[in-house]
Amino acid sequence: MKLSEYPIKGRFGNFGGKFVPETLIEPLEELERAYKEIKEDEGFKKELDYYLKNYAGRPTPLYYAENLTRYLGGAKIYLKREDLLHGGAHKINNTLGQALLAKRMNKNRIIAETGAGQHGVATAMACSVLGLKAEIYMGSKDVERQKLNVFRMKLLGARVNPVESGSKTLKDAINEALRDWVTNVENTYYLLGSVVGPHPYPQIVRDFQSVIGREVKEQILKLEGKLPKALVACVGGGSNAMGIFYPFIDDDVELYGVEAGGKGLHTKEHSSTLVAGEEGVFHGMKTYLLQDEDGMIRETHSIAAGLDYPGVGPEHAMLKAIKRAKYFSVTDNEALEAFLILSKFEGIIPALEPSHALAFTFQLAKKLSKEDVIVVNLSGRGDKDVELVQRVIKVE
Amino acid sequence: MSDIEERFRALKQREEGALIGYITAGLPSIKDSFQIAKALVEGGVDILELGIPFSDPIADGRTLQFSNYLALKRGVKPKMVLELSAKVKDELKIPLAILSYFNPIYKIGVEEFLALAKDSKVDGLIIPDLPIDEGEDYVKLARKYSIDTIFLAAPNTSEERLHRIVDSTRGFLYLISLYGVTGEREKLADYTLNLIKSFSWVKSKVNLAVGFGVSNSKHIKELIRAGVDGVIVGSAFMKIVNEGKDLELTVRNLEDLAKDLKEGTRFKDIY
């Protein structure tokens, strides 16, 4: 069986499923039906392509990082420039797709969760341009840490609801969005931001993000006349990684996912769910989790807020279990170093999230030959992180 | 017939509805939690639900979110809740169900958990984030250990699906009264009584109890009059526990509330 055929009956092997309160079963089935319909609909595809091209700025370049390649002295490194998209990250691929889907379903009220605010901002943008009402749930701790993104969301016309429960971060924002959804199922569309949650979300988000990998395939064949040796992407929930992996999933291409190692795996302050977690059920899915010995969900840490989540998409869980993809962990400090190196050698300031993918790529490139090609998904730009980086290191 | 079903049968003979009381186990402290259970039972609760606290209770409103949070902070663990269950069964002789989100059960292992629950004399299990579609193995194992599988139904559950839920349900069917999370409400939702009417056919197969937002004896009278076999009250009790400073006073307030609510379930005999 081809891996690209998953999910099968809402599952990725043993993972995925729909572990939700009964009230959400009906709206999830409604979503599944609506998605099936638009997936084959040429009109929908055309409309989405229009917005991806003219509003978001697709296709994004596949850039050969020559300076970096020379500096490392190994495999050729290409960067997929999702950082150049409107909003500064890959998130807009998904929010435009789902917002258009919500419109088709006649749901005019959109709710979403956000951690650092990137998905919240991308949701607010898509809703603004498509004439939908957006309400964003955000942990109150994140509201405090990410004031600028809160302001951006408000400028874009969204309402931001701070969440005071639990650890007051992303997982609690998702909890609260789910509570809102069970209360307002009739008129509300829940626009999830990653390849997580109950079926069909992991599939929907992956499909909308797969435009990344499809473009890479076309571009690299034109540039190099062959498929890359390896693809590298960072993994929090895992949407940018699934987006670049999926079109290559049945090809002879190595897939590497890089998780946030925070202050190190020997501490509890990390977000390396696949590398250091274990199976469990959370946010509607069976997947790998960071949890304590009683099955309580743990608080996590990463310098990159976009990777700071105790679960991970169920498709990644499957790819790990069957060893189709390999997952590694990179610490805050290693990511910071990569952040500096890319800025200096290529004049590109990456977000801290893909800086994790870069840090791993630096090790991998040195082990491969000069004929090999690595494509890294540069999923977001670093403007949002500049202030934080300035605080933690001294730039000479 | 399980203890839970037996209690419903006895209550029906007396033309009373069942008052099902939920508490988050381990509050106000692990030591005093038994006193809370006892207060409910002495006030007139017919069936007790003991909640295992969870870090992320997505089906719960503010009151129960807080009690879950507080219980975890005070060190309550799933196995302690099972120990409390055994003590409650031994000393209070009441039909008892455990309410837990799925992950703590999955972590222990579904069969292992059921075996432990059986050892702790638990009669039934409610798992709010385990719908029937994901619960096939669980249902089979629960039959093996003779533990009631109490499934939930929602206002938007289709009739075709409801048939399947009823087939998998033992003890009672837990009907969610409204679109939303748990928590006290001033009024029942305007569609709740119609909902009960459209669900009434299930009563020939399972006991039907209604929960979420059921907060006072006025609600209970309306629900019992509409024909349900039982009502579930949680947040109204836990609000008293969460806010209580003095154990004796808390116990008295709980007992008074339970008495008042129990009166509501006796409303049937007027008709």
XYZ file of C-alpha atoms in Angstrom:
667
model
C 0.000 0.000 0.000
C 1.165 3.498 -0.812
C 1.757 5.760 2.165
C 0.119 8.627 0.306
C -3.209 6.792 0.630
C -3.365 7.468 4.350
C -5.461 8.328 6.313
C -7.521 5.196 5.912
C -10.792 5.342 7.830
C -9.531 8.380 9.665
C -6.348 6.707 10.828
C -2.645 6.762 10.075
C -1.853 3.180 10.978
C -2.445 2.999 14.720
C -2.576 6.763 15.071
C -5.130 9.508 14.579
C -8.833 8.836 15.052
C -11.556 10.983 16.547
C -11.311 11.021 20.322
C -13.747 13.845 20.971
C -16.856 14.534 23.039
C -20.011 13.278 21.350
C -21.190 16.805 20.440
C -18.227 17.176 18.045
C -18.847 13.963 16.121
C -21.566 15.468 13.954
C -19.639 18.644 12.973
C -16.528 16.565 12.222
C -18.566 14.346 9.932
C -20.066 17.418 8.305
C -16.550 18.763 7.770
C -15.434 15.459 6.306
C -18.293 15.475 3.804
C -17.698 19.097 2.828
C -13.977 18.526 2.403
C -14.505 15.466 0.221
C -16.721 17.547 -2.021
C -14.384 20.531 -2.465
C -11.345 18.293 -2.892
C -12.615 17.229 -6.311
C -14.130 20.604 -7.165
C -12.289 22.476 -9.928
C -13.938 25.752 -8.980
C -12.633 25.517 -5.435
C -9.153 24.657 -6.620
C -9.142 27.617 -8.966
C -10.295 29.988 -6.259
C -7.670 28.748 -3.795
C -4.935 28.932 -6.446
C -5.972 32.499 -7.185
C -5.528 33.571 -3.567
C -2.338 31.558 -3.077
C -0.792 33.239 -6.112
C -2.092 36.788 -5.913
C -2.616 37.248 -2.202
C -0.115 34.957 -0.475
C 2.661 35.139 -3.070
C 3.052 31.598 -4.390
C 5.006 29.922 -5.789
C 7.868 30.597 -3.389
C 11.456 30.284 -4.673
C 13.655 27.263 -4.128
C 16.923 28.977 -3.412
C 20.354 27.379 -3.690
C 22.248 28.498 -0.563
C 25.655 28.552 -2.214
C 27.538 30.407 0.513
C 26.221 28.115 3.178
C 26.953 25.040 1.079
C 30.552 26.178 0.548
C 30.959 26.993 4.227
C 29.770 23.536 5.315
C 31.621 21.733 2.525
C 29.161 18.893 2.039
C 25.830 18.352 0.286
C 24.168 21.091 -1.735
C 21.651 22.955 0.378
C 18.466 24.395 -1.036
C 16.029 26.502 0.939
C 12.303 26.464 0.249
C 11.451 30.074 0.872
C 8.120 29.885 2.715
C 9.432 32.820 4.738
C 8.638 35.032 1.756
C 4.910 34.372 1.937
C 2.409 36.997 3.058
C 2.458 37.007 6.847
C 5.987 35.645 6.893
C 5.312 31.930 7.264
C 3.744 28.845 5.678
C 0.617 29.215 7.849
C -1.288 31.194 5.212
C -1.416 28.144 2.858
C -3.694 26.425 5.346
C -5.755 29.363 6.558
C -6.726 30.420 3.022
C -7.740 26.850 2.191
C -9.787 26.324 5.320
C -11.371 29.790 5.276
C -12.570 29.126 1.720
C -13.875 25.756 2.884
C -15.724 27.433 5.776
C -17.359 29.803 3.299
C -18.536 26.878 1.203
C -20.040 25.403 4.381
C -21.850 28.691 5.099
C -20.090 29.111 8.427
C -19.368 32.778 8.904
C -17.813 32.680 12.332
C -14.255 31.360 12.460
C -12.444 30.365 15.627
C -8.782 29.425 15.874
C -6.079 28.822 18.449
C -2.660 30.336 18.381
C 0.542 29.918 20.343
C 3.048 32.552 19.295
C 0.432 34.230 17.157
C 1.555 33.165 13.653
C -1.474 30.997 12.974
C -3.682 33.621 14.602
C -2.309 36.299 12.301
C -2.632 34.061 9.227
C -6.225 33.255 10.215
C -7.017 36.924 10.740
C -5.596 37.729 7.284
C -7.545 35.007 5.501
C -10.752 35.986 7.309
C -10.254 39.654 6.553
C -9.729 39.146 2.827
C -12.598 36.646 2.560
C -15.051 38.607 4.685
C -15.308 36.265 7.668
C -15.429 36.995 11.379
C -12.392 35.686 13.313
C -12.004 34.970 17.018
C -8.613 33.778 18.167
C -7.940 31.917 21.400
C -4.513 32.539 22.865
C -3.071 31.554 26.245
C -2.755 34.597 28.490
C 0.940 33.848 28.982
C 1.421 33.976 25.204
C -0.661 37.164 24.956
C 1.806 38.724 27.353
C 4.872 37.353 25.515
C 3.653 38.140 21.993
C 2.115 41.579 22.305
C 3.040 42.578 18.777
C 1.197 39.663 17.189
C -1.827 40.359 19.389
C -1.868 43.889 18.025
C -1.430 42.626 14.464
C -4.442 40.328 14.841
C -6.515 43.210 16.145
C -5.403 45.451 13.280
C -6.550 42.733 10.917
C -9.987 42.816 12.472
C -9.870 39.690 14.640
C -10.945 39.391 18.240
C -8.348 37.916 20.598
C -9.632 35.940 23.594
C -6.967 35.388 26.264
C -7.184 31.940 27.907
C -6.572 31.809 31.636
C -6.909 28.058 32.228
C -4.232 25.383 32.666
C -0.732 26.372 31.636
C -2.136 29.426 29.778
C -0.348 28.463 26.542
C -1.096 26.812 23.186
C -2.584 23.561 24.479
C -5.011 25.514 26.641
C -5.906 27.743 23.702
C -6.849 24.577 21.773
C -8.879 23.336 24.778
C -10.776 26.604 24.880
C -11.354 26.648 21.106
C -12.814 23.139 21.416
C -15.087 24.341 24.234
C -16.237 27.230 22.082
C -16.874 24.832 19.203
C -19.113 22.472 21.236
C -21.093 25.548 22.305
C -21.465 27.107 18.847
C -21.309 24.152 16.439
C -24.147 25.432 14.262
C -22.545 28.594 12.884
C -18.880 28.178 13.761
C -15.939 26.753 11.852
C -12.885 25.707 13.848
C -9.814 26.571 11.790
C -7.068 24.391 13.270
C -3.544 25.507 12.577
C -1.551 22.300 12.348
C -1.749 18.648 11.295
C -3.145 17.743 14.718
C -6.554 17.173 16.292
C -9.305 14.736 15.376
C -9.810 13.424 11.833
C -10.209 15.012 9.291
C -8.025 17.952 10.446
C -4.618 16.244 10.097
C -5.533 15.364 6.517
C -7.042 18.735 5.601
C -4.100 20.749 6.927
C -1.582 18.402 5.308
C -3.335 18.640 1.959
C -3.425 22.436 2.025
C 0.250 22.576 3.059
C 1.309 20.032 0.413
C 1.566 22.819 -2.110
C 5.043 23.304 -0.577
C 6.286 19.827 -1.510
C 4.615 19.848 -4.918
C 6.444 23.037 -5.843
C 9.740 21.686 -4.469
C 9.416 18.577 -6.640
C 8.865 20.567 -9.796
C 11.578 23.096 -8.960
C 14.286 20.637 -7.969
C 13.726 18.480 -11.049
C 14.204 21.585 -13.155
C 17.276 22.757 -11.209
C 19.043 19.462 -10.548
C 17.346 16.963 -12.839
C 16.803 14.592 -9.918
C 15.001 14.260 -6.626
C 16.783 15.442 -3.482
C 18.614 13.014 -1.243
C 16.905 14.410 1.852
C 14.198 16.794 3.034
C 14.513 18.527 6.395
C 11.809 20.398 8.312
C 11.097 21.397 11.879
C 8.238 19.705 13.728
C 6.017 21.231 16.380
C 2.533 20.049 15.457
C 4.174 19.236 12.139
C 2.323 21.102 9.382
C 5.253 22.569 7.465
C 7.018 19.204 7.638
C 4.009 17.238 6.366
C 3.573 19.910 3.694
C 7.025 19.326 2.262
C 7.193 15.543 3.011
C 3.854 14.409 1.665
C 4.460 14.724 -2.101
C 7.695 12.705 -1.631
C 6.328 10.146 0.771
C 6.337 7.286 -1.749
C 9.653 8.353 -3.320
C 13.204 7.322 -2.532
C 13.913 10.465 -0.523
C 15.048 10.606 3.092
C 12.755 12.550 5.411
C 14.055 14.264 8.557
C 11.880 15.977 11.132
C 13.564 18.160 13.732
C 11.955 18.772 17.103
C 12.682 21.364 19.756
C 15.153 20.097 22.328
C 14.755 23.210 24.468
C 17.240 23.136 27.303
C 18.120 19.523 26.549
C 16.379 16.157 26.654
C 17.869 15.431 30.070
C 15.711 18.281 31.436
C 11.907 18.430 31.284
C 12.121 21.696 29.401
C 11.789 20.595 25.806
C 9.135 19.830 23.209
C 10.586 16.685 21.616
C 7.396 14.667 21.434
C 8.474 12.084 18.866
C 12.025 11.721 20.125
C 11.247 11.554 23.836
C 7.471 11.085 24.208
C 5.180 8.091 24.335
C 1.841 7.074 22.906
C -1.317 8.629 24.255
C -4.602 10.286 23.386
C -4.957 14.056 23.419
C -6.778 16.782 21.501
C -8.843 14.203 19.679
C -5.993 12.053 18.339
C -3.919 9.044 19.235
C -0.307 10.105 18.843
C 2.950 10.613 20.718
C 2.713 12.917 23.734
C 4.776 14.451 26.456
C 2.970 13.311 29.567
C 3.677 12.320 33.144
C 3.382 8.837 34.649
C -0.362 9.380 35.252
C -1.176 10.452 31.706
C -1.383 14.151 32.560
C -0.158 16.372 29.728
C 3.123 18.056 30.514
C 4.102 21.650 30.029
C 6.740 22.038 27.365
C 9.429 24.492 26.445
C 11.164 25.783 23.368
C 12.795 29.057 22.475
C 10.641 28.790 19.334
C 7.046 29.305 20.429
C 5.787 27.596 17.276
C 7.335 24.294 18.371
C 6.127 24.504 21.959
C 3.385 21.833 21.957
C 3.134 18.544 23.910
C 1.566 16.567 21.043
C 2.374 16.004 17.382
C 0.432 15.197 14.221
C -0.629 11.523 13.976
C 0.840 11.136 10.483
C 4.281 11.932 11.903
C 3.613 9.354 14.626
C 2.990 6.789 11.896
C 6.048 7.814 9.851
C 8.175 7.416 12.960
C 6.632 4.069 13.942
C 7.232 2.539 10.489
C 10.625 4.294 10.222
C 9.724 6.106 7.003
C 10.893 9.397 8.508
C 13.538 10.017 11.130
C 13.154 12.505 13.941
C 15.862 14.360 15.789
C 16.035 16.970 18.484
C 17.928 20.280 18.458
C 18.419 22.496 21.520
C 17.618 26.193 21.919
C 21.317 27.027 21.701
C 21.949 24.979 18.564
C 18.962 26.648 16.908
C 20.248 30.079 17.892
C 23.603 29.317 16.352
C 21.959 28.251 13.097
C 19.859 31.426 13.192
C 23.055 33.471 13.284
C 24.848 31.459 10.621
C 22.090 31.717 8.049
C 21.674 35.428 8.722
C 25.382 36.021 8.253
C 26.119 33.754 5.277
C 22.973 34.159 3.206
C 21.464 37.438 4.349
C 18.296 35.618 5.388
C 17.020 35.922 8.948
C 15.123 32.698 9.599
C 12.428 32.193 12.227
C 13.619 30.250 15.279
C 11.400 27.312 14.303
C 13.148 26.468 10.992
C 16.450 27.386 12.660
C 16.053 23.984 14.315
C 15.818 22.348 10.887
C 18.878 24.326 9.773
C 20.947 23.259 12.783
C 20.287 19.611 11.973
C 20.959 20.215 8.275
C 24.416 21.562 9.091
C 25.322 18.216 10.666
C 23.698 16.197 7.896
C 25.285 18.148 5.021
C 28.781 17.418 6.301
C 28.085 13.678 6.236
C 26.810 13.640 2.661
C 28.724 14.038 -0.597
C 28.844 17.149 -2.766
C 26.549 15.520 -5.332
C 23.763 15.083 -2.793
C 20.988 17.624 -2.459
C 19.215 18.590 0.755
C 16.087 20.727 0.728
C 15.265 22.547 3.945
C 11.824 24.001 4.503
C 12.480 27.570 5.600
C 8.977 27.807 7.024
C 9.085 31.351 8.358
C 11.070 34.539 8.596
C 12.775 35.715 11.753
C 11.528 39.268 12.161
C 9.227 38.142 14.951
C 12.209 36.670 16.822
C 14.777 39.412 16.438
C 13.913 41.065 19.726
C 14.115 37.798 21.646
C 17.430 36.865 20.058
C 18.795 40.288 20.884
C 17.946 39.679 24.525
C 19.611 36.264 24.800
C 22.820 36.787 22.847
C 25.272 39.494 22.033
C 25.769 40.145 18.333
C 29.178 41.597 17.629
C -28.191 -6.433 36.522
C -25.505 -4.053 37.730
C -25.784 -2.036 40.946
C -26.477 1.059 38.857
C -29.262 -0.607 36.881
C -30.653 -2.142 40.055
C -30.864 1.307 41.637
C -32.708 2.734 38.622
C -35.151 -0.162 38.798
C -35.837 0.399 42.485
C -36.309 4.135 41.974
C -38.704 3.589 39.094
C -40.819 1.397 41.336
C -41.006 4.249 43.804
C -41.746 6.631 40.916
C -38.637 8.666 41.591
C -35.937 9.870 39.288
C -32.300 9.112 40.081
C -30.149 11.909 41.446
C -26.645 11.294 40.139
C -24.007 13.407 41.854
C -20.538 14.091 40.460
C -17.533 15.110 42.512
C -13.934 15.546 41.489
C -12.114 13.067 43.706
C -9.477 14.273 46.124
C -11.015 17.581 47.127
C -10.851 19.514 49.336
C -8.018 17.115 50.161
C -7.299 13.448 49.581
C -8.018 12.825 53.249
C -11.347 14.676 53.344
C -12.705 13.623 49.970
C -14.588 10.730 51.555
C -16.512 13.232 53.711
C -17.657 14.997 50.553
C -18.898 11.737 49.028
C -20.641 10.894 52.291
C -22.363 14.279 52.446
C -23.821 13.763 48.984
C -25.018 10.271 49.786
C -26.544 11.307 53.095
C -28.281 14.193 51.375
C -29.960 11.761 49.012
C -27.733 11.213 45.972
C -28.690 7.843 44.451
C -25.662 7.190 42.277
C -22.212 8.701 42.729
C -19.744 9.719 40.035
C -16.132 10.080 41.129
C -14.028 12.117 38.746
C -10.361 11.390 38.077
C -8.776 14.819 37.627
C -7.187 15.538 34.236
C -4.841 18.273 33.051
C -6.979 19.180 30.029
C -10.706 18.684 30.690
C -12.075 19.897 27.346
C -15.727 19.069 28.058
C -15.794 21.046 31.287
C -16.692 24.616 32.140
C -14.959 26.884 34.618
C -16.083 25.234 37.861
C -14.924 21.741 36.956
C -11.815 23.028 35.177
C -10.875 24.604 38.458
C -11.619 21.515 40.537
C -9.579 19.364 38.137
C -6.709 21.814 38.367
C -6.933 21.992 42.159
C -7.066 18.222 42.604
C -3.969 17.738 40.451
C -2.184 20.459 42.356
C -2.974 18.604 45.564
C -1.411 15.447 44.184
C -4.477 13.363 43.348
C -3.619 10.385 41.134
C -5.844 7.950 39.230
C -5.055 5.074 41.569
C -5.997 7.137 44.623
C -9.418 7.696 43.080
C -9.834 3.938 42.733
C -8.872 3.490 46.381
C -11.465 6.077 47.345
C -14.013 4.202 45.232
C -13.430 1.000 47.165
C -13.888 2.819 50.473
C -17.058 4.566 49.263
C -18.527 1.263 48.062
C -17.649 -0.508 51.309
C -18.917 2.120 53.668
C -21.657 3.954 51.786
C -23.062 1.072 49.731
C -23.901 3.219 46.745
C -23.795 2.535 43.002
C -20.652 4.196 41.760
C -19.219 5.264 38.417
C -15.805 6.658 37.628
C -15.569 9.593 35.244
C -12.237 9.991 33.496
C -10.896 11.452 30.301
C -9.351 8.762 28.171
C -5.608 9.436 28.414
C -5.131 8.531 32.104
C -6.928 5.239 31.389
C -4.926 4.637 28.216
C -1.730 5.306 30.132
C -2.488 2.587 32.675
C -3.805 0.352 29.888
C -7.515 -0.122 29.235
C -7.666 -3.715 30.462
C -5.416 -3.054 33.436
C -7.571 -0.084 34.384
C -10.774 -2.109 34.128
C -9.254 -4.850 36.276
C -8.222 -2.291 38.901
C -11.656 -0.675 38.741
C -13.309 -4.039 39.262
C -11.057 -4.687 42.265
C -12.138 -1.301 43.599
C -15.813 -2.298 43.186
C -16.517 0.344 40.558
C -19.856 -0.283 38.823
C -19.544 1.899 35.737
C -17.260 4.079 33.683
C -17.868 7.393 31.882
C -15.217 8.575 29.391
C -16.310 11.883 27.851
C -13.742 11.876 25.036
C -14.166 8.258 23.979
C -17.031 8.033 21.478
C -18.352 4.594 20.452
C -16.325 4.614 17.230
C -13.080 4.533 19.219
C -14.425 2.375 22.035
C -14.968 -1.077 20.523
C -12.165 -2.802 22.408
C -13.049 -0.968 25.582
C -16.668 -2.141 25.398
C -15.627 -5.751 24.919
C -13.226 -5.615 27.853
C -15.732 -3.822 30.077
C -18.227 -6.655 29.463
C -15.566 -9.127 30.521
C -15.086 -7.261 33.808
C -18.833 -6.540 34.212
C -18.377 -2.791 34.332
C -21.130 -0.601 32.889
C -20.112 1.389 29.816
C -21.916 4.702 30.216
C -21.796 6.490 26.860
C -22.887 10.018 26.101
C -25.341 11.298 23.520
C -25.550 14.902 22.341
C -28.317 17.166 21.009
C -26.958 16.676 17.474
C -26.545 12.893 17.643
C -28.358 11.359 14.677
C -30.979 8.673 15.240
C -28.944 6.080 13.359
C -25.968 6.819 15.579
C -28.082 6.887 18.722
C -29.121 3.286 18.030
C -25.479 2.262 17.974
C -24.712 4.224 21.137
C -27.635 2.651 22.963
C -26.463 -0.811 21.922
C -23.065 -0.157 23.494
C -24.450 1.453 26.647
C -24.934 -0.179 30.027
C -26.046 1.428 33.298
C -27.517 4.555 31.796
C -27.262 6.747 28.735
C -25.801 10.145 29.586
C -27.656 12.728 27.532
C -25.894 16.081 27.202
C -28.686 18.615 27.675
C -27.217 21.410 25.569
C -24.554 22.609 23.154
C -21.707 23.473 25.448
C -19.557 22.438 28.366
C -20.458 21.485 31.929
C -21.369 24.230 34.371
C -24.264 25.839 36.141
C -26.884 27.646 34.075
C -29.838 29.717 35.192
C -32.246 28.043 32.815
C -32.408 24.852 30.842
C -31.793 25.420 27.144
C -35.062 26.038 25.315
C -34.583 22.910 23.206
C -33.740 20.533 26.064
C -37.273 19.352 26.827
C -38.005 18.683 23.149
C -34.724 16.860 22.929
C -35.806 14.570 25.740
C -39.051 13.851 23.924
C -37.230 12.854 20.774
C -34.898 10.636 22.803
C -37.638 9.008 24.853
C -37.695 5.837 22.732
C -34.346 4.823 24.210
C -35.987 4.310 27.609
C -37.297 0.939 26.546
C -33.638 -0.136 26.186
C -31.566 1.860 28.677
C -32.020 4.264 31.562
C -31.897 7.854 30.370
C -30.166 10.484 32.492
C -29.526 14.116 31.607
C -26.555 16.229 32.580
C -24.688 19.505 31.765
C -26.191 22.686 33.176
C -28.555 20.904 35.584
C -28.167 23.156 38.617
C -31.253 23.282 40.839
C -34.422 21.481 41.848
C -36.518 23.552 39.461
C -34.484 22.218 36.515
C -34.782 18.733 37.920
C -38.556 18.917 38.221
C -38.837 20.032 34.602
C -36.559 17.255 33.421
C -38.227 14.512 35.433
C -41.611 15.725 34.247
C -40.319 15.512 30.667
C -39.688 11.853 31.336
C -36.013 11.257 32.078
C -35.020 8.492 34.474
C -32.282 10.489 36.157
C -30.416 13.777 36.352
C -26.712 14.440 36.768
C -25.430 17.331 38.863
C -21.748 18.154 39.154
C -20.750 21.799 39.015
C -23.337 22.904 41.609
C -21.748 20.509 44.108
C -18.178 21.298 43.160
C -18.759 25.028 43.396
C -19.437 24.493 47.098
C -16.334 22.324 47.467
C -14.100 24.696 45.491
C -15.183 27.698 47.491
C -15.472 25.994 50.877
C -13.100 27.111 53.601
C -14.468 25.075 56.474
C -15.024 21.332 56.017
C -17.943 21.074 58.401
C -19.768 23.913 56.705
C -18.985 22.494 53.260
C -20.394 19.132 54.273
C -23.552 20.738 55.625
C -24.036 22.851 52.484
C -23.561 19.814 50.246
C -26.023 17.783 52.224
C -28.596 20.557 52.084
C -28.149 20.950 48.341
C -28.424 17.199 47.758
C -31.627 17.084 49.846
C -33.143 19.911 47.879
C -32.180 18.374 44.541
C -33.463 14.971 45.610
C -36.838 16.550 46.337
C -36.921 17.567 42.680
C -36.651 13.945 41.585
C -39.712 13.019 43.643
C -41.805 15.370 41.608
C -43.181 12.483 39.581
C -45.739 11.413 42.148
C -47.695 14.641 41.725
C -48.714 13.436 38.273
